[in-house]
XYZ file of C-alpha atoms in Angstrom:
509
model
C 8.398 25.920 2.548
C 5.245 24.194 1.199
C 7.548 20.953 -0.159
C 9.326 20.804 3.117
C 6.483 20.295 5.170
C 5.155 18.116 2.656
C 8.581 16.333 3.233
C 7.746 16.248 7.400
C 4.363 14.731 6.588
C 6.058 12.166 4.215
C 8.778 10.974 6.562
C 5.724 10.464 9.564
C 4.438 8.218 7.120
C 7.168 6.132 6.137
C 9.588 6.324 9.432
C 6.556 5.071 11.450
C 6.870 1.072 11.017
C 10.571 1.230 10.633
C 10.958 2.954 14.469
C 8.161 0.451 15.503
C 9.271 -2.554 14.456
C 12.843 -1.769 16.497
C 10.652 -1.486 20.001
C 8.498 -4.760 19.471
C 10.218 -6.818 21.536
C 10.114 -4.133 24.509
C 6.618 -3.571 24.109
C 5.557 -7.086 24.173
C 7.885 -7.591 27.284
C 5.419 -4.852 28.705
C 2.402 -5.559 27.500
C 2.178 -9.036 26.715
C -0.200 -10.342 24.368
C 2.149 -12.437 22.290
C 0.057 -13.868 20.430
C -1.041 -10.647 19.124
C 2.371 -9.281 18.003
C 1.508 -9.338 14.560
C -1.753 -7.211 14.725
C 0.197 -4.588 15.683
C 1.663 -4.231 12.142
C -0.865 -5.670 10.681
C -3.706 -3.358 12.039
C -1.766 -0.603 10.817
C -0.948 -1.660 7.255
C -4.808 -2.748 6.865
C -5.911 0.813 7.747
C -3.499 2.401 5.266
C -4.163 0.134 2.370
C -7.601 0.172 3.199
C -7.997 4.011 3.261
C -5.505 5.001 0.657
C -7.861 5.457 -2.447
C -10.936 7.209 0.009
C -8.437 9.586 0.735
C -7.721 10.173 -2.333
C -11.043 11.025 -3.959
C -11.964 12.954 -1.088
C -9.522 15.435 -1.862
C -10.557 15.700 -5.691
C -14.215 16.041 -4.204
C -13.508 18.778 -1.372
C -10.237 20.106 -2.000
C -6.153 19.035 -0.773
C -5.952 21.364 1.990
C -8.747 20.202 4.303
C -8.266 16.631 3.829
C -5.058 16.540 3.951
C -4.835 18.619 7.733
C -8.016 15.873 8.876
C -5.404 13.297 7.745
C -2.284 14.793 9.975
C -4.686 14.892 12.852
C -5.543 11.451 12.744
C -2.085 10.200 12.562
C -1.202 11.992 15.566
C -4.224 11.349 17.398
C -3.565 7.191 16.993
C -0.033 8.163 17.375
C -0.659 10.009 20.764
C -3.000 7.256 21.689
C -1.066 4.165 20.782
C 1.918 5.654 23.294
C -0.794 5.993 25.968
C -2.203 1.755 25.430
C -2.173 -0.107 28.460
C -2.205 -3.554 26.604
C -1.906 -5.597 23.469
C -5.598 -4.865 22.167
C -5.737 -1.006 22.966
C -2.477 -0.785 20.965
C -3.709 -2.486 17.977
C -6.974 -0.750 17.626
C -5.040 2.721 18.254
C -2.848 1.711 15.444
C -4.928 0.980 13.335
C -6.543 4.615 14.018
C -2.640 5.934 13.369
C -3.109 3.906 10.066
C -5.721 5.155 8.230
C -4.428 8.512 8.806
C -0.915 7.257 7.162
C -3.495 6.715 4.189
C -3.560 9.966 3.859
C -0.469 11.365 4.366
C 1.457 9.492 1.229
C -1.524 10.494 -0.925
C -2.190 13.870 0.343
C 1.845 14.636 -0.358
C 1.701 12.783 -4.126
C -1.385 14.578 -5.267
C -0.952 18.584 -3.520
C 2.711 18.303 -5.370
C 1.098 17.028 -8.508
C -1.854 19.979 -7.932
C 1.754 22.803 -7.760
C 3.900 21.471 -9.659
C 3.563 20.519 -13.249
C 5.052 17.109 -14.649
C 7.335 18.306 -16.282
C 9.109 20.346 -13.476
C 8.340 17.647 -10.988
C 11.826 16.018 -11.348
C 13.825 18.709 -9.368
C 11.877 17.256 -6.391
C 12.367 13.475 -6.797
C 15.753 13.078 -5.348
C 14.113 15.206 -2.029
C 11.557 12.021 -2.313
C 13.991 9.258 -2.705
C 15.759 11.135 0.016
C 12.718 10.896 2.639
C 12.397 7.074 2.044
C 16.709 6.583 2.746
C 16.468 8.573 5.936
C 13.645 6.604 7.082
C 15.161 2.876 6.203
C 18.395 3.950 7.562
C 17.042 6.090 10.042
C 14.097 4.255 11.887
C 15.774 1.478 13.178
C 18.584 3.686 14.772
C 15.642 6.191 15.886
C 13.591 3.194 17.598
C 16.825 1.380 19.080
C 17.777 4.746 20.990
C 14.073 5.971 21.576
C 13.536 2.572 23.304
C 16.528 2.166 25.093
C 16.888 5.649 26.859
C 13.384 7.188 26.909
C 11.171 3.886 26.427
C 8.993 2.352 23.893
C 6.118 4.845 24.415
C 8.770 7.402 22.815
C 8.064 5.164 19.359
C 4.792 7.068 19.195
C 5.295 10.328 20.833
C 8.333 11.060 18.470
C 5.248 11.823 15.505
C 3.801 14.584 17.606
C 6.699 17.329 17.585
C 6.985 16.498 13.666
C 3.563 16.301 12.653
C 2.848 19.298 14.766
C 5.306 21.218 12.430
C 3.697 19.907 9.168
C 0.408 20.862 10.606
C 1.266 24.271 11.215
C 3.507 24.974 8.160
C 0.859 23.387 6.013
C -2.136 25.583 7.520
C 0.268 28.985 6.915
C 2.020 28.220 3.660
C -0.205 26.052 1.255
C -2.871 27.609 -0.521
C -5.095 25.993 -2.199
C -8.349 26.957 -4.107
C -11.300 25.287 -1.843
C -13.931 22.783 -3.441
C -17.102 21.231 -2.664
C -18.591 18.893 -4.782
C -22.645 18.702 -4.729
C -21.992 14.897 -5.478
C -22.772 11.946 -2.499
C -19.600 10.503 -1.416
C -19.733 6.954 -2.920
C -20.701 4.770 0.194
C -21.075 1.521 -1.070
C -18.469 1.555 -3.470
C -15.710 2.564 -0.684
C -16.974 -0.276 1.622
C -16.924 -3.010 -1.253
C -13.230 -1.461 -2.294
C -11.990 -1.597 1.652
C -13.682 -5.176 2.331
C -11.669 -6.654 -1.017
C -8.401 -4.911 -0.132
C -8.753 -5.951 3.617
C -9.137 -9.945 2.196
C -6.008 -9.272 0.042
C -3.810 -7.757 2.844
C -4.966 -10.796 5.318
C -3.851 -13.642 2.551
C -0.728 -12.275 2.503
C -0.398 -11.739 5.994
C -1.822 -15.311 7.185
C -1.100 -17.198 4.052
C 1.476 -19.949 4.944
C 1.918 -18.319 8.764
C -1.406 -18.522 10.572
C -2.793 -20.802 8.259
C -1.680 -22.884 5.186
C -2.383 -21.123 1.814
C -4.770 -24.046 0.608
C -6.571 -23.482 3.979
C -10.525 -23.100 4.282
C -9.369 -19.594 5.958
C -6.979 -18.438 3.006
C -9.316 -20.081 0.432
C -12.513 -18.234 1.941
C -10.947 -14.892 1.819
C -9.714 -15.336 -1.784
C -13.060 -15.603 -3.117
C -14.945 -13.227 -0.507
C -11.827 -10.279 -1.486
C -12.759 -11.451 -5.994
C -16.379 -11.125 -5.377
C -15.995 -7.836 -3.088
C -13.842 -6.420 -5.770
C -16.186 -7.407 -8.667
C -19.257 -5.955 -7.109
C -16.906 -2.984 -6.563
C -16.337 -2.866 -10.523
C -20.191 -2.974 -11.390
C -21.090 -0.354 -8.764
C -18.610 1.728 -9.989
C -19.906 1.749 -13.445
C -23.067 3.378 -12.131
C -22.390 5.381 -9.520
C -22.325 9.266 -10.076
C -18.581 9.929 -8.282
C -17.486 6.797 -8.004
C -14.670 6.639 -5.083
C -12.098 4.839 -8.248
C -13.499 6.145 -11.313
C -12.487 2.978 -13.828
C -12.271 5.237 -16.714
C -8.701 6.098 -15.789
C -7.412 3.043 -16.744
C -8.916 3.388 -20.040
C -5.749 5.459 -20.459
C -2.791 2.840 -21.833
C -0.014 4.736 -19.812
C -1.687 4.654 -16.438
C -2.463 1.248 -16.956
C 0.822 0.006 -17.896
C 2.746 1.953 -15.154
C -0.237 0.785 -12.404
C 1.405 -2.964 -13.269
C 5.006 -1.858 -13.092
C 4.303 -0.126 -9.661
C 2.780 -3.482 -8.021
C 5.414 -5.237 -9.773
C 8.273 -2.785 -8.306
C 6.740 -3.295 -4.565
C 6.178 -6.761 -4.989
C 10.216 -7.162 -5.629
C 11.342 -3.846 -3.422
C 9.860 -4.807 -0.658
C 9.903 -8.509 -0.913
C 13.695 -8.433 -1.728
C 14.515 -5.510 0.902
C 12.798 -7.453 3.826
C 15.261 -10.431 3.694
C 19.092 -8.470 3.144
C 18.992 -7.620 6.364
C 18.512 -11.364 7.685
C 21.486 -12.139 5.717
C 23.451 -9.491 6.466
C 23.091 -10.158 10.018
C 23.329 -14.229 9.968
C 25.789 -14.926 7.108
C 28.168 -11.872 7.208
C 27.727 -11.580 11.056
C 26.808 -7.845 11.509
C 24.686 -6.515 14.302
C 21.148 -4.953 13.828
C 22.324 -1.729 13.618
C 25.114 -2.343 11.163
C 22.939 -4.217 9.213
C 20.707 -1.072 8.509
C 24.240 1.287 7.582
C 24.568 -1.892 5.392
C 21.739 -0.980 3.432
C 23.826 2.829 2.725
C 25.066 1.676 -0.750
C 21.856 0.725 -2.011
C 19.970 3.934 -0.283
C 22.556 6.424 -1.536
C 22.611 5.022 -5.423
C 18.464 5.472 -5.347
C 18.970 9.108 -3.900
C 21.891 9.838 -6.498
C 19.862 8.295 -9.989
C 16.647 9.774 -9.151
C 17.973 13.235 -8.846
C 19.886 13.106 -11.849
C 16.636 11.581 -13.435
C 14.843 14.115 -12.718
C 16.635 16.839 -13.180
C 16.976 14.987 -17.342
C 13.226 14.761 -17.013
C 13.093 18.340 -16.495
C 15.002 19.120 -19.326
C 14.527 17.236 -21.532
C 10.818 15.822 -21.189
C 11.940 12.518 -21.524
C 10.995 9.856 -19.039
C 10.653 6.478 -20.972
C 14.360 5.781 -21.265
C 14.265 5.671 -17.457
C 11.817 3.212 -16.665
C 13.076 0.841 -19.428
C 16.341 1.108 -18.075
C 15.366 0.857 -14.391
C 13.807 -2.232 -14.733
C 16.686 -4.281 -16.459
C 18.894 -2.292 -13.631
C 15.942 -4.157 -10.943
C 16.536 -7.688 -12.781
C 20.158 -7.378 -12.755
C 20.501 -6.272 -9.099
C 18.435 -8.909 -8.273
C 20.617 -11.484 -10.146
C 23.396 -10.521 -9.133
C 22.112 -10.541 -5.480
C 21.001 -14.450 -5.874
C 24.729 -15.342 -6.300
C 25.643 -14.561 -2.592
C 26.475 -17.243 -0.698
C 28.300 -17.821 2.650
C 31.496 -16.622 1.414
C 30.161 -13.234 -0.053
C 31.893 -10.073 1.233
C 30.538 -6.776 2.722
C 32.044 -4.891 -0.327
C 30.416 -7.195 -3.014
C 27.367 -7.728 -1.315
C 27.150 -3.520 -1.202
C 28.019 -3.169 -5.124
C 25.116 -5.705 -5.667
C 22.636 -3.541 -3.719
C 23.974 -0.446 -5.415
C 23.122 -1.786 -8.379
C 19.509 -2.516 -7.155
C 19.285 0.632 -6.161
C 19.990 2.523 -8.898
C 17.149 0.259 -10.733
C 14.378 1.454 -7.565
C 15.827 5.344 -8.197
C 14.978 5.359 -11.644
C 11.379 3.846 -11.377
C 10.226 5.448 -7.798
C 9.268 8.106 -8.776
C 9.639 8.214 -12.231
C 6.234 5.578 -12.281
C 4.418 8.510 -10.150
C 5.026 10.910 -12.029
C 3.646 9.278 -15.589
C 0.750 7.797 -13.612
C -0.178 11.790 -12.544
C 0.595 12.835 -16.108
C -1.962 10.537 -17.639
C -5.107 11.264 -15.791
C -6.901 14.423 -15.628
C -5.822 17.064 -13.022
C -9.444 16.641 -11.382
C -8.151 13.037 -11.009
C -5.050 13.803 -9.500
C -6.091 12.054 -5.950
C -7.447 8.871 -7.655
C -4.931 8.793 -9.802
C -1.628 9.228 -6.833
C -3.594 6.793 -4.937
C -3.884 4.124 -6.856
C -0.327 4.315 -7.665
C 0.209 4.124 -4.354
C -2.250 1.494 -3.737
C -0.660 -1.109 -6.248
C 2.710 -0.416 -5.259
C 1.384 -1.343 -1.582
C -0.363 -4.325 -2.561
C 2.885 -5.305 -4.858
C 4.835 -5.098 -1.508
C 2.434 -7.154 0.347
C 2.132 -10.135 -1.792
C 6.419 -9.659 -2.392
C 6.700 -10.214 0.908
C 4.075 -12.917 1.485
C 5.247 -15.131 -1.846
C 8.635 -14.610 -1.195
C 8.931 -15.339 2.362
C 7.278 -18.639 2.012
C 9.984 -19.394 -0.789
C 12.269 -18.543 1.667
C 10.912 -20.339 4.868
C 10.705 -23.215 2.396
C 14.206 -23.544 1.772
C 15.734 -22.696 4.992
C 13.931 -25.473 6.349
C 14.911 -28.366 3.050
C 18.636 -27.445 4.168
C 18.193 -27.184 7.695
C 17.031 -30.736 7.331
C 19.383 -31.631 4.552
C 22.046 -30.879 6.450
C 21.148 -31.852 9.901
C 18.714 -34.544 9.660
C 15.202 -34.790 9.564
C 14.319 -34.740 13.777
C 17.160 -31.933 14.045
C 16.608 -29.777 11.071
C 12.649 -30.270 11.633
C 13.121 -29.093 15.723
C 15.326 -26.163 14.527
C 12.510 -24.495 12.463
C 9.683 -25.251 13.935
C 9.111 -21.900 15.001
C 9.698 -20.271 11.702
C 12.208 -20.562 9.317
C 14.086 -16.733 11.018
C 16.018 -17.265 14.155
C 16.891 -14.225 16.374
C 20.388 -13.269 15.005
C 21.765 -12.396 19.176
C 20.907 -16.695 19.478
C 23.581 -17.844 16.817
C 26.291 -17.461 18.870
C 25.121 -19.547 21.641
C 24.389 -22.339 18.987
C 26.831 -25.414 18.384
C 29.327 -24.810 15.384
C 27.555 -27.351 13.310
C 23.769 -26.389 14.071
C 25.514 -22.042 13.183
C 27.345 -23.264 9.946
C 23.939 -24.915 8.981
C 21.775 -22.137 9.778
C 24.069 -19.740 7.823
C 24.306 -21.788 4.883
C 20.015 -22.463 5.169
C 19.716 -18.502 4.867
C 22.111 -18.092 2.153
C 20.396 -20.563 0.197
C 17.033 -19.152 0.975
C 18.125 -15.820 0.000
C 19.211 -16.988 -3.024
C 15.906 -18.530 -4.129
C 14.220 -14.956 -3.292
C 16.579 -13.512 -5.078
C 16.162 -15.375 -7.987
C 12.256 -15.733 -8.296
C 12.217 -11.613 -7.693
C 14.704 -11.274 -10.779
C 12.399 -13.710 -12.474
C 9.378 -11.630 -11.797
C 10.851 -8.214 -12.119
C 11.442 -9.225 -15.833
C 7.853 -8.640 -16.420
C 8.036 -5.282 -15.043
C 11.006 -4.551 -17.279
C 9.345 -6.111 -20.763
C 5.627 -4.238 -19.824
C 8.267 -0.913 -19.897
C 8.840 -0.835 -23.923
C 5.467 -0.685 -24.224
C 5.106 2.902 -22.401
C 4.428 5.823 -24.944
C 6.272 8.944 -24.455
C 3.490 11.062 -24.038
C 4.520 14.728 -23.614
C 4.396 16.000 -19.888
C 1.680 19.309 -18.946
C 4.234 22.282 -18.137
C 6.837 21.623 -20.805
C 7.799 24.720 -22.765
C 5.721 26.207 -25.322
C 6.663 26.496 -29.378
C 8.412 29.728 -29.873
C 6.205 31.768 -32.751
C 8.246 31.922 -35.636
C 7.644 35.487 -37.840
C 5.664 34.706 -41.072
C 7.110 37.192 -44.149
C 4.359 39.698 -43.193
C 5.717 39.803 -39.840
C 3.206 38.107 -37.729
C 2.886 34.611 -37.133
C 0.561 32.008 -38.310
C -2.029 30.703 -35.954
C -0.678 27.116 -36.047
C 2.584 28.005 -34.777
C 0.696 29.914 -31.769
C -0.204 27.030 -30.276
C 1.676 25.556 -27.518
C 3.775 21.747 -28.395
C 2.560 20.539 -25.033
C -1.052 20.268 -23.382
């Protein structure tokens, strides 16, 4: 009962941006504010970065339980208010509100499992995991499209309050936890350093090479205010009592390592995920909602290898095999992926993503759970949320460094193959056209267009595979580290009939 309203809390978290993303174009046709479109997402992703390591430490200081409830409540507070905005600018502070509860949510599910259930045993629940993240990619845009369409966009937000109010109650009945309450002052200055250099890190790869160019004053400016934030962070946390990231947990070589595969997994996940869509829906011709069942082969491989790896995690105690082998599974789904071209079928284009997939299932949650089995369990929030924070950041700067790649090249072919003054007029609003437009386009200016994504897609492709290479060599280097709750050593009589003190003592810690 307690994992399935963890579960609840999970998908809020995740389905969120995926339902909202479907009703943008309604609620800008309501609300106006153009201009603004992208605060709306942005807001929301700033508040959740932001807030994702307070949240954590506040539940090592004063206990899961409590924090985690004041987290639910906030969600569906912004979520109940951000259905309620009357224009552009209520909606984007409100969502940002909705936002820094999502902080807590991811973290608050990570770290409560990692408080009940040892490492060890953890595996029987990642497939449930990986399954929570397929229903929402799959299911969000379906949810949003038929939300906005028969009930209207408000219906985006108020979907989260008969869900969270489930979670809510089943977590306030079933979980129970011991209660803490640290003596310690909550580490002020170190939270606002850490949230001003994460904020400057989230806006370059927001406005880097969109709002402004990435040698820009603007993009400059907040790459040295976002080092200087984040290296007065480092020498106040070095003094502080409870620091809000204590730094000694990456004195451990494990949590380390699998910190820079997790920003190295989001930066090519979510980088790579944000642009098969695009092609799906310009080169092989299928409609938004296709385009998402299109994403089924890749979804249902993740759910399928991390079950079975952690059901051999379980058993065995092994866990190093997997992440070595996810990550040359990542490179080579990625490869393979950068071959599709104009000509590329459904059914290849769907064993390519399978393949990907199966990588991502291996390594989701696999890179959790040796991140929670190398730091102390009164580290377990720091410790889940700055897994989750890297991952996040990973994702942001994937998407970012790709997608100027990509815009890059769909606008050298555009222009390659229809001039300079045509190719040039074509993408001058951005390098992604509105799929429903193509049709109405000349033959020439479609085959073009079709040919620019392909060949953009390609190049993300590639530089992921190139980048996820990293990920894959830092893997070897992993120690296989036994996990807390593994089986103890079975005594074995000595010839007087007892057994010797040595053998008493358990294999794992």
């Amino acid at each position: 009962m307690v994992v399935f309203a963890l579960m609840i809390a999970m998908l809020l978290a995740m389905l969120d941006n995926m339902i909202v993303g479907t009703a943008m174009p309604t609620i800008v046709g309501e609300l106006g504010g153009l201009e603004h479109l992208s605060w709306v997402v942005t807001a929301y992703t700033l508040a959740t970065a932001a807030s994702t390591p307070i949240w954590g430490k506040l539940g090592d200081m004063y206990g899961r339980k409590g924090v985690f409830l004041t987290s639910i409540v906030i969600f569906l507070l912004g979520s109940a208010l951000s259905g309620m905005a009357q224009d552009m600018g209520q909606l984007i502070g409100f969502r940002a509100l909705q936002g820094l509860g999502a902080g807590g949510l991811m973290v608050g599910v990570m770290a409560i499992i990692g408080d009940l259930v040892p490492p060890r045993e953890r595996g029987k629940y990642q497939g449930m995991m990986a399954g929570v993240m397929a229903i929402a990619m799959i299911g969000g845009p379906l949810v949003g499209g038929t939300l906005t369409d028969h009930l209207g966009w408000r219906w985006s937000f108020y979907i989260n309050l008969p869900l969270g109010a489930v979670a809510l109650i089943m977590v306030t009945a079933v979980l129970h936890l011991p209660k803490k309450r640290s003596r310690a002052r909550i580490d002020y200055v170190g939270s606002a350093l850490l949230t001003l250099g994460i904020t400057a890190l989230v806006l370059i790869t927001t406005w880097g090479g969109t709002e402004y160019d990435w040698l820009s004053t603007q993009i400059i400016g907040l790459g040295v205010f976002g080092v200087l934030a984040l290296a007065a962070f480092v020498v106040v946390e070095r003094k502080v009592a409870e620091p809000v990231l204590p730094l000694h947990i990456f004195r451990n070589g494990n949590f380390s390592l699998v910190t820079v595969i997790g920003f190295l997994v989001g930066f090519v996940m979510f980088g790579s995920m944000t642009f098969l869509p695009l092609f799906q829906q310009t080169v092989q011709g299928a409609s938004a909602t296709n385009s998402g069942l299109l994403l089924l082969p890749m979804l249902l491989a993740m759910m399928a290898v991390s079950l079975f790896a952690g059901r051999v995690t379980t058993q065995t105690g092994k866990y190093k095999v997997f992440v070595v082998v996810g990550g040359g599974l990542i490179t080579a789904g990625l490869s393979v992926l950068s071959l599709m071209d104009t000509d590329t079928s459904r059914f290849t284009s769907g064993v390519y993503m399978a393949v990907l997939g199966a990588g991502m299932g291996f390594l989701m949650q696999t890179t959790m759970l040796i991140a929670q089995n190398s730091v102390e369990l009164k580290d377990m929030g720091v410790g889940s949320s700055s897994a989750t924070l890297f991952r996040t950041i990973g994702g942001s700067f994937g998407v970012a460094i790709l997608g100027a790649i990509f815009t890059n090249q769909v606008q050298s072919t555009m222009v390659a193959r229809l001039g300079k003054a045509a190719g040039e007029k074509m993408t001058a609003g951005g390098a992604q056209m509105d799929p429903k437009r193509l049709p109405e386009l000349p033959p020439v200016v479609k085959d073009a267009y079709a040919h620019a994504v392909a060949n953009g897609t390609h190049q993300v492709f590639l530089w992921g595979a190139l980048v996820s290479i990293i990920g894959f060599a830092v893997a070897w280097f992993l120690k296989e580290v036994p996990l807390r709750g593994g089986p103890t050593a079975k005594p074995a009589a000595d010839p007087q009939g007892g057994s010797t003190e040595a053998e008493r003592v358990p294999t794992t810690v």
